[in-house]
């Protein structure tokens, strides 16, 4: 049984049971149902002892997430774009509309054996582990650990907030050229910054902006909530956008386009980036053309 993630409970944590606390601090299992199953299987240790779901969490406890080296689930044969791969890690371009993990068969987790090579390292994982999360409708860069050491090291980088992430989105409404959003998410501190990289007129939306978004914290749906809270929701956001602005079959215009971290073995600074989907720029250009035609027609009257 290998320890793949470790967390020390900080000061100020109280009145919460292990099964409710653990999903918020571990990346290998992030759902409450999945964590409950993991605890019952003996995969979670507290201070070196196999834990129970009802254990109360206390400051200073060491919580270990272990890998029971279970065989991989049935493989979902979907070809992914592999941006980078070596013996220790991989970075893939996650398509929109597929969850990273969960109880469904159609997940990114189940596609990984079809797309990645098993590591030959002594601490190789039999099941590849995504080390952070992307929402189901969000596409883009997803970092994968292939060894126990990699998941520990990368997990610590995410916990210490030394990983930098960039997203690209199309948002509805007017924004300044750049700015910062400091707005709690589910009662927790959450900070993001933004930079406008393109503006276009739109008959339907008045103004569309393509923006780079930089989350400083990692709350669930943080960027979507922050943009909606600014009055500039992300185009196609069914949860936080305006109902009349959801585009049929266009999806959410949010993509993880940049990732900076240190390699878990070489300590080399990794700077990986991709372009946003073609539809982002294409949609904005088409809206600008419609707006120009509409205004030209008005001038003819």
PDB file of C-alpha atoms in Angstrom:
ATOM      1  CA  UNK A   1       0.000   0.000   0.000  1.00  0.00           C
ATOM      2  CA  UNK A   2       1.614   3.261  -1.191  1.00  0.00           C
ATOM      3  CA  UNK A   3       1.003   6.695   0.295  1.00  0.00           C
ATOM      4  CA  UNK A   4       0.184   8.936  -2.669  1.00  0.00           C
ATOM      5  CA  UNK A   5      -0.925  12.127  -0.878  1.00  0.00           C
ATOM      6  CA  UNK A   6      -0.309  13.572   2.597  1.00  0.00           C
ATOM      7  CA  UNK A   7      -2.052  16.451   4.339  1.00  0.00           C
ATOM      8  CA  UNK A   8      -1.365  18.016   7.741  1.00  0.00           C
ATOM      9  CA  UNK A   9      -4.510  19.536   9.221  1.00  0.00           C
ATOM     10  CA  UNK A  10      -3.845  23.259   9.857  1.00  0.00           C
ATOM     11  CA  UNK A  11      -4.842  25.221  12.936  1.00  0.00           C
ATOM     12  CA  UNK A  12      -8.412  26.402  13.124  1.00  0.00           C
ATOM     13  CA  UNK A  13     -10.049  23.274  11.707  1.00  0.00           C
ATOM     14  CA  UNK A  14     -12.767  21.844  13.969  1.00  0.00           C
ATOM     15  CA  UNK A  15     -16.291  20.424  14.023  1.00  0.00           C
ATOM     16  CA  UNK A  16     -15.917  18.487  10.787  1.00  0.00           C
ATOM     17  CA  UNK A  17     -15.750  14.759  10.161  1.00  0.00           C
ATOM     18  CA  UNK A  18     -13.084  13.108   8.037  1.00  0.00           C
ATOM     19  CA  UNK A  19     -15.453  12.081   5.237  1.00  0.00           C
ATOM     20  CA  UNK A  20     -16.543  15.724   4.824  1.00  0.00           C
ATOM     21  CA  UNK A  21     -13.090  17.292   5.209  1.00  0.00           C
ATOM     22  CA  UNK A  22     -10.929  14.974   3.095  1.00  0.00           C
ATOM     23  CA  UNK A  23     -12.538  15.691  -0.330  1.00  0.00           C
ATOM     24  CA  UNK A  24     -11.565  19.362  -0.018  1.00  0.00           C
ATOM     25  CA  UNK A  25      -7.838  18.672   0.498  1.00  0.00           C
ATOM     26  CA  UNK A  26      -7.056  15.633  -1.676  1.00  0.00           C
ATOM     27  CA  UNK A  27      -6.923  15.771  -5.462  1.00  0.00           C
ATOM     28  CA  UNK A  28      -6.870  12.032  -6.161  1.00  0.00           C
ATOM     29  CA  UNK A  29     -10.427  11.639  -4.804  1.00  0.00           C
ATOM     30  CA  UNK A  30     -12.482  14.815  -4.711  1.00  0.00           C
ATOM     31  CA  UNK A  31     -16.094  13.623  -4.410  1.00  0.00           C
ATOM     32  CA  UNK A  32     -17.747  12.946  -1.062  1.00  0.00           C
ATOM     33  CA  UNK A  33     -19.110   9.592  -2.232  1.00  0.00           C
ATOM     34  CA  UNK A  34     -15.726   8.528  -3.592  1.00  0.00           C
ATOM     35  CA  UNK A  35     -13.988   9.565  -0.375  1.00  0.00           C
ATOM     36  CA  UNK A  36     -16.480   7.677   1.762  1.00  0.00           C
ATOM     37  CA  UNK A  37     -15.781   4.521  -0.257  1.00  0.00           C
ATOM     38  CA  UNK A  38     -12.008   5.075  -0.015  1.00  0.00           C
ATOM     39  CA  UNK A  39     -12.166   5.404   3.782  1.00  0.00           C
ATOM     40  CA  UNK A  40     -14.257   2.243   4.068  1.00  0.00           C
ATOM     41  CA  UNK A  41     -11.697   0.383   1.915  1.00  0.00           C
ATOM     42  CA  UNK A  42      -8.923   1.397   4.332  1.00  0.00           C
ATOM     43  CA  UNK A  43      -7.220   3.782   1.908  1.00  0.00           C
ATOM     44  CA  UNK A  44      -7.099   6.696   4.389  1.00  0.00           C
ATOM     45  CA  UNK A  45      -4.788   6.776   7.413  1.00  0.00           C
ATOM     46  CA  UNK A  46      -4.864   9.343  10.219  1.00  0.00           C
ATOM     47  CA  UNK A  47      -1.623   9.474  12.191  1.00  0.00           C
ATOM     48  CA  UNK A  48      -0.703   6.093  10.699  1.00  0.00           C
ATOM     49  CA  UNK A  49      -3.932   4.339  11.700  1.00  0.00           C
ATOM     50  CA  UNK A  50      -6.685   3.225   9.300  1.00  0.00           C
ATOM     51  CA  UNK A  51      -9.445   5.809   9.726  1.00  0.00           C
ATOM     52  CA  UNK A  52     -13.230   5.618  10.011  1.00  0.00           C
ATOM     53  CA  UNK A  53     -15.664   7.889   8.179  1.00  0.00           C
ATOM     54  CA  UNK A  54     -17.028   9.401  11.399  1.00  0.00           C
ATOM     55  CA  UNK A  55     -13.625  10.455  12.792  1.00  0.00           C
ATOM     56  CA  UNK A  56     -13.529  14.103  13.899  1.00  0.00           C
ATOM     57  CA  UNK A  57     -10.689  16.046  12.285  1.00  0.00           C
ATOM     58  CA  UNK A  58      -8.295  17.900  14.604  1.00  0.00           C
ATOM     59  CA  UNK A  59      -5.464  20.363  14.006  1.00  0.00           C
ATOM     60  CA  UNK A  60      -2.056  18.726  13.595  1.00  0.00           C
ATOM     61  CA  UNK A  61      -3.321  15.373  12.372  1.00  0.00           C
ATOM     62  CA  UNK A  62      -1.462  13.748   9.485  1.00  0.00           C
ATOM     63  CA  UNK A  63      -3.863  12.331   6.899  1.00  0.00           C
ATOM     64  CA  UNK A  64      -2.464   9.952   4.284  1.00  0.00           C
ATOM     65  CA  UNK A  65      -4.266   8.880   1.126  1.00  0.00           C
ATOM     66  CA  UNK A  66      -3.039   5.464   0.022  1.00  0.00           C
ATOM     67  CA  UNK A  67      -3.193   3.572  -3.255  1.00  0.00           C
ATOM     68  CA  UNK A  68      -4.343  -0.019  -2.843  1.00  0.00           C
ATOM     69  CA  UNK A  69      -2.901  -0.756  -6.305  1.00  0.00           C
ATOM     70  CA  UNK A  70      -6.284  -1.823  -7.597  1.00  0.00           C
ATOM     71  CA  UNK A  71      -6.438  -2.782 -11.277  1.00  0.00           C
ATOM     72  CA  UNK A  72      -7.612   0.010 -13.571  1.00  0.00           C
ATOM     73  CA  UNK A  73     -11.302   0.271 -14.380  1.00  0.00           C
ATOM     74  CA  UNK A  74     -12.580  -0.676 -17.817  1.00  0.00           C
ATOM     75  CA  UNK A  75     -10.804   1.526 -20.340  1.00  0.00           C
ATOM     76  CA  UNK A  76     -12.740   4.262 -22.140  1.00  0.00           C
ATOM     77  CA  UNK A  77     -11.170   4.273 -25.612  1.00  0.00           C
ATOM     78  CA  UNK A  78     -11.254   7.962 -26.456  1.00  0.00           C
ATOM     79  CA  UNK A  79      -8.172   9.472 -28.089  1.00  0.00           C
ATOM     80  CA  UNK A  80      -6.879  12.545 -26.252  1.00  0.00           C
ATOM     81  CA  UNK A  81      -4.323  15.147 -27.271  1.00  0.00           C
ATOM     82  CA  UNK A  82      -1.245  14.442 -25.134  1.00  0.00           C
ATOM     83  CA  UNK A  83       0.659  17.725 -24.776  1.00  0.00           C
ATOM     84  CA  UNK A  84       3.571  16.334 -22.708  1.00  0.00           C
ATOM     85  CA  UNK A  85       4.559  12.966 -21.275  1.00  0.00           C
ATOM     86  CA  UNK A  86       7.559  11.432 -19.535  1.00  0.00           C
ATOM     87  CA  UNK A  87       8.107   8.670 -16.961  1.00  0.00           C
ATOM     88  CA  UNK A  88       6.690  10.736 -14.110  1.00  0.00           C
ATOM     89  CA  UNK A  89       3.955  13.058 -15.400  1.00  0.00           C
ATOM     90  CA  UNK A  90       1.768  13.848 -18.373  1.00  0.00           C
ATOM     91  CA  UNK A  91      -0.304  16.817 -19.496  1.00  0.00           C
ATOM     92  CA  UNK A  92      -3.371  16.213 -21.655  1.00  0.00           C
ATOM     93  CA  UNK A  93      -5.853  18.520 -23.361  1.00  0.00           C
ATOM     94  CA  UNK A  94      -9.160  17.635 -21.739  1.00  0.00           C
ATOM     95  CA  UNK A  95     -12.166  17.899 -24.058  1.00  0.00           C
ATOM     96  CA  UNK A  96     -15.261  19.727 -22.822  1.00  0.00           C
ATOM     97  CA  UNK A  97     -18.255  17.711 -21.692  1.00  0.00           C
ATOM     98  CA  UNK A  98     -16.386  14.899 -19.925  1.00  0.00           C
ATOM     99  CA  UNK A  99     -15.826  14.738 -16.159  1.00  0.00           C
ATOM    100  CA  UNK A 100     -12.297  14.177 -14.891  1.00  0.00           C
ATOM    101  CA  UNK A 101     -13.327  11.356 -12.553  1.00  0.00           C
ATOM    102  CA  UNK A 102     -16.356   9.878 -10.850  1.00  0.00           C
ATOM    103  CA  UNK A 103     -18.549   6.797 -10.906  1.00  0.00           C
ATOM    104  CA  UNK A 104     -19.391   7.056 -14.604  1.00  0.00           C
ATOM    105  CA  UNK A 105     -17.547   5.006 -17.234  1.00  0.00           C
ATOM    106  CA  UNK A 106     -17.139   7.985 -19.568  1.00  0.00           C
ATOM    107  CA  UNK A 107     -14.456   9.896 -17.602  1.00  0.00           C
ATOM    108  CA  UNK A 108     -11.000  11.260 -18.332  1.00  0.00           C
ATOM    109  CA  UNK A 109      -9.637   8.927 -15.637  1.00  0.00           C
ATOM    110  CA  UNK A 110     -10.816   5.932 -17.655  1.00  0.00           C
ATOM    111  CA  UNK A 111      -9.346   7.281 -20.915  1.00  0.00           C
ATOM    112  CA  UNK A 112      -5.823   7.622 -19.517  1.00  0.00           C
ATOM    113  CA  UNK A 113      -4.731   3.971 -19.905  1.00  0.00           C
ATOM    114  CA  UNK A 114      -5.696   4.245 -23.583  1.00  0.00           C
ATOM    115  CA  UNK A 115      -3.566   7.367 -24.096  1.00  0.00           C
ATOM    116  CA  UNK A 116      -0.583   7.195 -21.718  1.00  0.00           C
ATOM    117  CA  UNK A 117       2.268   4.735 -21.148  1.00  0.00           C
ATOM    118  CA  UNK A 118       2.787   3.126 -17.757  1.00  0.00           C
ATOM    119  CA  UNK A 119       5.858   4.395 -15.943  1.00  0.00           C
ATOM    120  CA  UNK A 120       8.790   2.036 -15.452  1.00  0.00           C
ATOM    121  CA  UNK A 121       9.767   3.766 -12.185  1.00  0.00           C
ATOM    122  CA  UNK A 122       9.787   1.697  -8.998  1.00  0.00           C
ATOM    123  CA  UNK A 123       6.917   3.753  -7.533  1.00  0.00           C
ATOM    124  CA  UNK A 124       4.814   3.691 -10.706  1.00  0.00           C
ATOM    125  CA  UNK A 125       1.070   4.018 -10.207  1.00  0.00           C
ATOM    126  CA  UNK A 126      -1.121   1.351 -11.736  1.00  0.00           C
ATOM    127  CA  UNK A 127      -3.890   3.938 -12.088  1.00  0.00           C
ATOM    128  CA  UNK A 128      -2.903   7.348 -13.477  1.00  0.00           C
ATOM    129  CA  UNK A 129      -3.950  10.238 -11.213  1.00  0.00           C
ATOM    130  CA  UNK A 130      -5.118  13.702 -12.303  1.00  0.00           C
ATOM    131  CA  UNK A 131      -3.665  16.072  -9.702  1.00  0.00           C
ATOM    132  CA  UNK A 132      -6.186  18.880 -10.050  1.00  0.00           C
ATOM    133  CA  UNK A 133      -9.702  19.383 -11.375  1.00  0.00           C
ATOM    134  CA  UNK A 134     -11.475  20.890 -14.345  1.00  0.00           C
ATOM    135  CA  UNK A 135     -15.239  21.256 -14.487  1.00  0.00           C
ATOM    136  CA  UNK A 136     -17.119  18.950 -16.858  1.00  0.00           C
ATOM    137  CA  UNK A 137     -17.862  21.756 -19.410  1.00  0.00           C
ATOM    138  CA  UNK A 138     -14.338  23.242 -19.173  1.00  0.00           C
ATOM    139  CA  UNK A 139     -11.659  22.114 -21.619  1.00  0.00           C
ATOM    140  CA  UNK A 140      -7.891  22.450 -21.567  1.00  0.00           C
ATOM    141  CA  UNK A 141      -4.710  21.471 -19.760  1.00  0.00           C
ATOM    142  CA  UNK A 142      -4.915  18.744 -17.134  1.00  0.00           C
ATOM    143  CA  UNK A 143      -1.838  17.544 -15.219  1.00  0.00           C
ATOM    144  CA  UNK A 144      -1.494  13.800 -14.569  1.00  0.00           C
ATOM    145  CA  UNK A 145       0.795  11.984 -12.119  1.00  0.00           C
ATOM    146  CA  UNK A 146       2.250   8.614 -13.134  1.00  0.00           C
ATOM    147  CA  UNK A 147       4.204   7.828  -9.919  1.00  0.00           C
ATOM    148  CA  UNK A 148       3.629   8.066  -6.172  1.00  0.00           C
ATOM    149  CA  UNK A 149       6.414  10.640  -5.848  1.00  0.00           C
ATOM    150  CA  UNK A 150       4.897  12.798  -8.582  1.00  0.00           C
ATOM    151  CA  UNK A 151       1.469  12.931  -6.982  1.00  0.00           C
ATOM    152  CA  UNK A 152       2.946  13.837  -3.576  1.00  0.00           C
ATOM    153  CA  UNK A 153       5.198  16.545  -5.000  1.00  0.00           C
ATOM    154  CA  UNK A 154       2.599  18.054  -7.319  1.00  0.00           C
ATOM    155  CA  UNK A 155      -0.083  17.849  -4.638  1.00  0.00           C
ATOM    156  CA  UNK A 156       2.188  19.848  -2.313  1.00  0.00           C
ATOM    157  CA  UNK A 157       2.728  22.470  -5.037  1.00  0.00           C
ATOM    158  CA  UNK A 158      -1.018  22.910  -5.468  1.00  0.00           C
ATOM    159  CA  UNK A 159      -1.557  23.052  -1.709  1.00  0.00           C
ATOM    160  CA  UNK A 160       1.199  25.669  -1.338  1.00  0.00           C
ATOM    161  CA  UNK A 161      -0.205  27.614  -4.310  1.00  0.00           C
ATOM    162  CA  UNK A 162       3.053  27.566  -6.266  1.00  0.00           C
ATOM    163  CA  UNK A 163       1.305  26.298  -9.406  1.00  0.00           C
ATOM    164  CA  UNK A 164       0.216  29.056 -11.808  1.00  0.00           C
ATOM    165  CA  UNK A 165      -2.831  28.500 -14.014  1.00  0.00           C
ATOM    166  CA  UNK A 166      -4.141  30.563 -16.893  1.00  0.00           C
ATOM    167  CA  UNK A 167      -7.581  30.208 -18.418  1.00  0.00           C
ATOM    168  CA  UNK A 168      -9.004  31.864 -21.516  1.00  0.00           C
ATOM    169  CA  UNK A 169     -12.686  32.731 -21.703  1.00  0.00           C
ATOM    170  CA  UNK A 170     -15.219  34.753 -23.644  1.00  0.00           C
ATOM    171  CA  UNK A 171     -17.336  36.885 -21.326  1.00  0.00           C
ATOM    172  CA  UNK A 172     -20.434  38.978 -21.921  1.00  0.00           C
ATOM    173  CA  UNK A 173     -20.408  42.684 -21.037  1.00  0.00           C
ATOM    174  CA  UNK A 174     -17.937  45.513 -20.481  1.00  0.00           C
ATOM    175  CA  UNK A 175     -14.718  45.057 -18.507  1.00  0.00           C
ATOM    176  CA  UNK A 176     -11.684  47.281 -17.845  1.00  0.00           C
ATOM    177  CA  UNK A 177      -8.439  46.219 -19.525  1.00  0.00           C
ATOM    178  CA  UNK A 178      -7.353  44.336 -16.425  1.00  0.00           C
ATOM    179  CA  UNK A 179      -8.366  43.918 -12.815  1.00  0.00           C
ATOM    180  CA  UNK A 180      -8.666  41.773  -9.716  1.00  0.00           C
ATOM    181  CA  UNK A 181     -11.686  40.018  -8.214  1.00  0.00           C
ATOM    182  CA  UNK A 182     -11.678  39.353  -4.466  1.00  0.00           C
ATOM    183  CA  UNK A 183     -14.992  37.650  -3.771  1.00  0.00           C
ATOM    184  CA  UNK A 184     -15.631  34.728  -1.380  1.00  0.00           C
ATOM    185  CA  UNK A 185     -16.834  31.424  -2.837  1.00  0.00           C
ATOM    186  CA  UNK A 186     -18.959  29.308  -0.487  1.00  0.00           C
ATOM    187  CA  UNK A 187     -17.739  31.410   2.437  1.00  0.00           C
ATOM    188  CA  UNK A 188     -14.046  30.914   1.639  1.00  0.00           C
ATOM    189  CA  UNK A 189     -11.546  33.510   0.399  1.00  0.00           C
ATOM    190  CA  UNK A 190     -11.204  33.458  -3.381  1.00  0.00           C
ATOM    191  CA  UNK A 191      -9.088  35.743  -5.561  1.00  0.00           C
ATOM    192  CA  UNK A 192      -8.757  35.928  -9.344  1.00  0.00           C
ATOM    193  CA  UNK A 193      -7.333  38.420 -11.817  1.00  0.00           C
ATOM    194  CA  UNK A 194      -8.202  39.084 -15.440  1.00  0.00           C
ATOM    195  CA  UNK A 195      -6.760  40.714 -18.553  1.00  0.00           C
ATOM    196  CA  UNK A 196      -8.754  41.554 -21.671  1.00  0.00           C
ATOM    197  CA  UNK A 197      -7.013  40.426 -24.875  1.00  0.00           C
ATOM    198  CA  UNK A 198      -9.753  41.115 -27.434  1.00  0.00           C
ATOM    199  CA  UNK A 199     -12.993  43.105 -27.596  1.00  0.00           C
ATOM    200  CA  UNK A 200     -15.796  42.804 -30.120  1.00  0.00           C
ATOM    201  CA  UNK A 201     -19.212  44.339 -30.591  1.00  0.00           C
ATOM    202  CA  UNK A 202     -22.285  42.133 -30.593  1.00  0.00           C
ATOM    203  CA  UNK A 203     -25.908  42.843 -31.496  1.00  0.00           C
ATOM    204  CA  UNK A 204     -27.151  40.307 -28.972  1.00  0.00           C
ATOM    205  CA  UNK A 205     -24.662  40.970 -26.171  1.00  0.00           C
ATOM    206  CA  UNK A 206     -23.504  44.545 -26.893  1.00  0.00           C
ATOM    207  CA  UNK A 207     -19.913  43.695 -25.947  1.00  0.00           C
ATOM    208  CA  UNK A 208     -17.908  40.480 -25.895  1.00  0.00           C
ATOM    209  CA  UNK A 209     -14.443  40.198 -24.344  1.00  0.00           C
ATOM    210  CA  UNK A 210     -11.886  37.453 -24.723  1.00  0.00           C
ATOM    211  CA  UNK A 211      -9.960  37.419 -21.458  1.00  0.00           C
ATOM    212  CA  UNK A 212      -7.110  35.647 -19.736  1.00  0.00           C
ATOM    213  CA  UNK A 213      -8.128  34.597 -16.219  1.00  0.00           C
ATOM    214  CA  UNK A 214      -5.690  33.814 -13.420  1.00  0.00           C
ATOM    215  CA  UNK A 215      -7.088  32.088 -10.314  1.00  0.00           C
ATOM    216  CA  UNK A 216      -4.962  32.735  -7.220  1.00  0.00           C
ATOM    217  CA  UNK A 217      -7.022  30.278  -5.164  1.00  0.00           C
ATOM    218  CA  UNK A 218      -8.689  27.053  -6.287  1.00  0.00           C
ATOM    219  CA  UNK A 219     -12.329  27.116  -5.235  1.00  0.00           C
ATOM    220  CA  UNK A 220     -14.951  25.107  -7.091  1.00  0.00           C
ATOM    221  CA  UNK A 221     -16.362  27.106 -10.046  1.00  0.00           C
ATOM    222  CA  UNK A 222     -14.302  30.089  -8.862  1.00  0.00           C
ATOM    223  CA  UNK A 223     -13.766  31.759 -12.236  1.00  0.00           C
ATOM    224  CA  UNK A 224     -17.357  31.211 -13.325  1.00  0.00           C
ATOM    225  CA  UNK A 225     -18.679  32.685 -10.072  1.00  0.00           C
ATOM    226  CA  UNK A 226     -16.253  35.618 -10.155  1.00  0.00           C
ATOM    227  CA  UNK A 227     -17.071  36.582 -13.731  1.00  0.00           C
ATOM    228  CA  UNK A 228     -20.812  36.307 -13.096  1.00  0.00           C
ATOM    229  CA  UNK A 229     -20.384  38.335  -9.898  1.00  0.00           C
ATOM    230  CA  UNK A 230     -18.742  41.098 -11.955  1.00  0.00           C
ATOM    231  CA  UNK A 231     -21.809  41.207 -14.182  1.00  0.00           C
ATOM    232  CA  UNK A 232     -19.821  39.657 -17.056  1.00  0.00           C
ATOM    233  CA  UNK A 233     -20.729  35.946 -17.103  1.00  0.00           C
ATOM    234  CA  UNK A 234     -18.783  33.491 -19.228  1.00  0.00           C
ATOM    235  CA  UNK A 235     -20.528  32.790 -22.508  1.00  0.00           C
ATOM    236  CA  UNK A 236     -22.474  29.527 -22.401  1.00  0.00           C
ATOM    237  CA  UNK A 237     -22.473  29.184 -18.594  1.00  0.00           C
ATOM    238  CA  UNK A 238     -25.641  27.263 -17.721  1.00  0.00           C
ATOM    239  CA  UNK A 239     -25.105  27.609 -13.963  1.00  0.00           C
ATOM    240  CA  UNK A 240     -24.150  31.254 -13.503  1.00  0.00           C
ATOM    241  CA  UNK A 241     -25.062  32.928 -16.794  1.00  0.00           C
ATOM    242  CA  UNK A 242     -28.316  34.408 -18.022  1.00  0.00           C
ATOM    243  CA  UNK A 243     -30.724  31.793 -19.324  1.00  0.00           C
ATOM    244  CA  UNK A 244     -31.323  33.652 -22.590  1.00  0.00           C
ATOM    245  CA  UNK A 245     -27.590  33.747 -23.350  1.00  0.00           C
ATOM    246  CA  UNK A 246     -26.967  29.997 -23.436  1.00  0.00           C
ATOM    247  CA  UNK A 247     -25.975  29.035 -26.975  1.00  0.00           C
ATOM    248  CA  UNK A 248     -27.383  25.802 -28.244  1.00  0.00           C
ATOM    249  CA  UNK A 249     -24.667  23.147 -28.670  1.00  0.00           C
ATOM    250  CA  UNK A 250     -21.861  25.695 -28.301  1.00  0.00           C
ATOM    251  CA  UNK A 251     -20.862  24.763 -24.747  1.00  0.00           C
ATOM    252  CA  UNK A 252     -18.979  26.813 -22.163  1.00  0.00           C
ATOM    253  CA  UNK A 253     -16.395  29.266 -23.529  1.00  0.00           C
ATOM    254  CA  UNK A 254     -13.767  28.512 -20.856  1.00  0.00           C
ATOM    255  CA  UNK A 255     -10.450  26.747 -21.469  1.00  0.00           C
ATOM    256  CA  UNK A 256      -7.398  26.053 -19.277  1.00  0.00           C
ATOM    257  CA  UNK A 257      -4.681  27.379 -21.600  1.00  0.00           C
ATOM    258  CA  UNK A 258      -1.609  27.757 -19.369  1.00  0.00           C
ATOM    259  CA  UNK A 259       0.073  25.759 -16.614  1.00  0.00           C
ATOM    260  CA  UNK A 260       3.325  26.513 -14.769  1.00  0.00           C
ATOM    261  CA  UNK A 261       4.805  24.191 -12.141  1.00  0.00           C
ATOM    262  CA  UNK A 262       8.093  22.541 -11.168  1.00  0.00           C
ATOM    263  CA  UNK A 263       8.835  19.068 -12.423  1.00  0.00           C
ATOM    264  CA  UNK A 264       8.574  16.631  -9.483  1.00  0.00           C
ATOM    265  CA  UNK A 265      11.933  14.983 -10.252  1.00  0.00           C
ATOM    266  CA  UNK A 266      14.157  17.447 -12.130  1.00  0.00           C
ATOM    267  CA  UNK A 267      12.686  20.570 -10.457  1.00  0.00           C
ATOM    268  CA  UNK A 268      12.738  22.178 -13.904  1.00  0.00           C
ATOM    269  CA  UNK A 269      10.159  24.933 -14.302  1.00  0.00           C
ATOM    270  CA  UNK A 270       7.534  23.619 -16.699  1.00  0.00           C
ATOM    271  CA  UNK A 271       5.650  26.224 -18.723  1.00  0.00           C
ATOM    272  CA  UNK A 272       2.986  24.589 -20.866  1.00  0.00           C
ATOM    273  CA  UNK A 273       0.409  26.428 -22.936  1.00  0.00           C
ATOM    274  CA  UNK A 274      -2.122  25.834 -25.703  1.00  0.00           C
ATOM    275  CA  UNK A 275      -4.339  28.019 -27.839  1.00  0.00           C
ATOM    276  CA  UNK A 276      -8.021  28.254 -26.896  1.00  0.00           C
ATOM    277  CA  UNK A 277     -10.482  26.395 -29.142  1.00  0.00           C
ATOM    278  CA  UNK A 278     -10.995  27.855 -32.598  1.00  0.00           C
ATOM    279  CA  UNK A 279     -14.668  28.532 -31.799  1.00  0.00           C
ATOM    280  CA  UNK A 280     -13.710  31.271 -29.271  1.00  0.00           C
ATOM    281  CA  UNK A 281     -12.223  33.648 -31.806  1.00  0.00           C
ATOM    282  CA  UNK A 282     -14.555  32.566 -34.600  1.00  0.00           C
ATOM    283  CA  UNK A 283     -17.674  33.352 -32.577  1.00  0.00           C
ATOM    284  CA  UNK A 284     -16.390  36.812 -31.648  1.00  0.00           C
ATOM    285  CA  UNK A 285     -15.476  37.599 -35.263  1.00  0.00           C
ATOM    286  CA  UNK A 286     -18.902  36.515 -36.517  1.00  0.00           C
ATOM    287  CA  UNK A 287     -20.640  38.653 -33.886  1.00  0.00           C
ATOM    288  CA  UNK A 288     -18.546  41.659 -34.958  1.00  0.00           C
ATOM    289  CA  UNK A 289     -19.498  41.100 -38.613  1.00  0.00           C
ATOM    290  CA  UNK A 290     -23.197  40.862 -37.738  1.00  0.00           C
ATOM    291  CA  UNK A 291     -22.954  44.067 -35.702  1.00  0.00           C
ATOM    292  CA  UNK A 292     -21.283  45.917 -38.588  1.00  0.00           C
ATOM    293  CA  UNK A 293     -23.851  44.713 -41.130  1.00  0.00           C
ATOM    294  CA  UNK A 294     -26.682  45.717 -38.815  1.00  0.00           C
ATOM    295  CA  UNK A 295     -25.289  49.222 -38.337  1.00  0.00           C
ATOM    296  CA  UNK A 296     -24.567  49.618 -42.038  1.00  0.00           C
ATOM    297  CA  UNK A 297     -28.197  48.737 -42.785  1.00  0.00           C
ATOM    298  CA  UNK A 298     -29.391  51.305 -40.233  1.00  0.00           C
ATOM    299  CA  UNK A 299     -27.318  53.998 -41.933  1.00  0.00           C
ATOM    300  CA  UNK A 300     -28.968  53.215 -45.262  1.00  0.00           C
ATOM    301  CA  UNK A 301     -32.426  53.982 -43.891  1.00  0.00           C
TER     302      UNK A 301
END
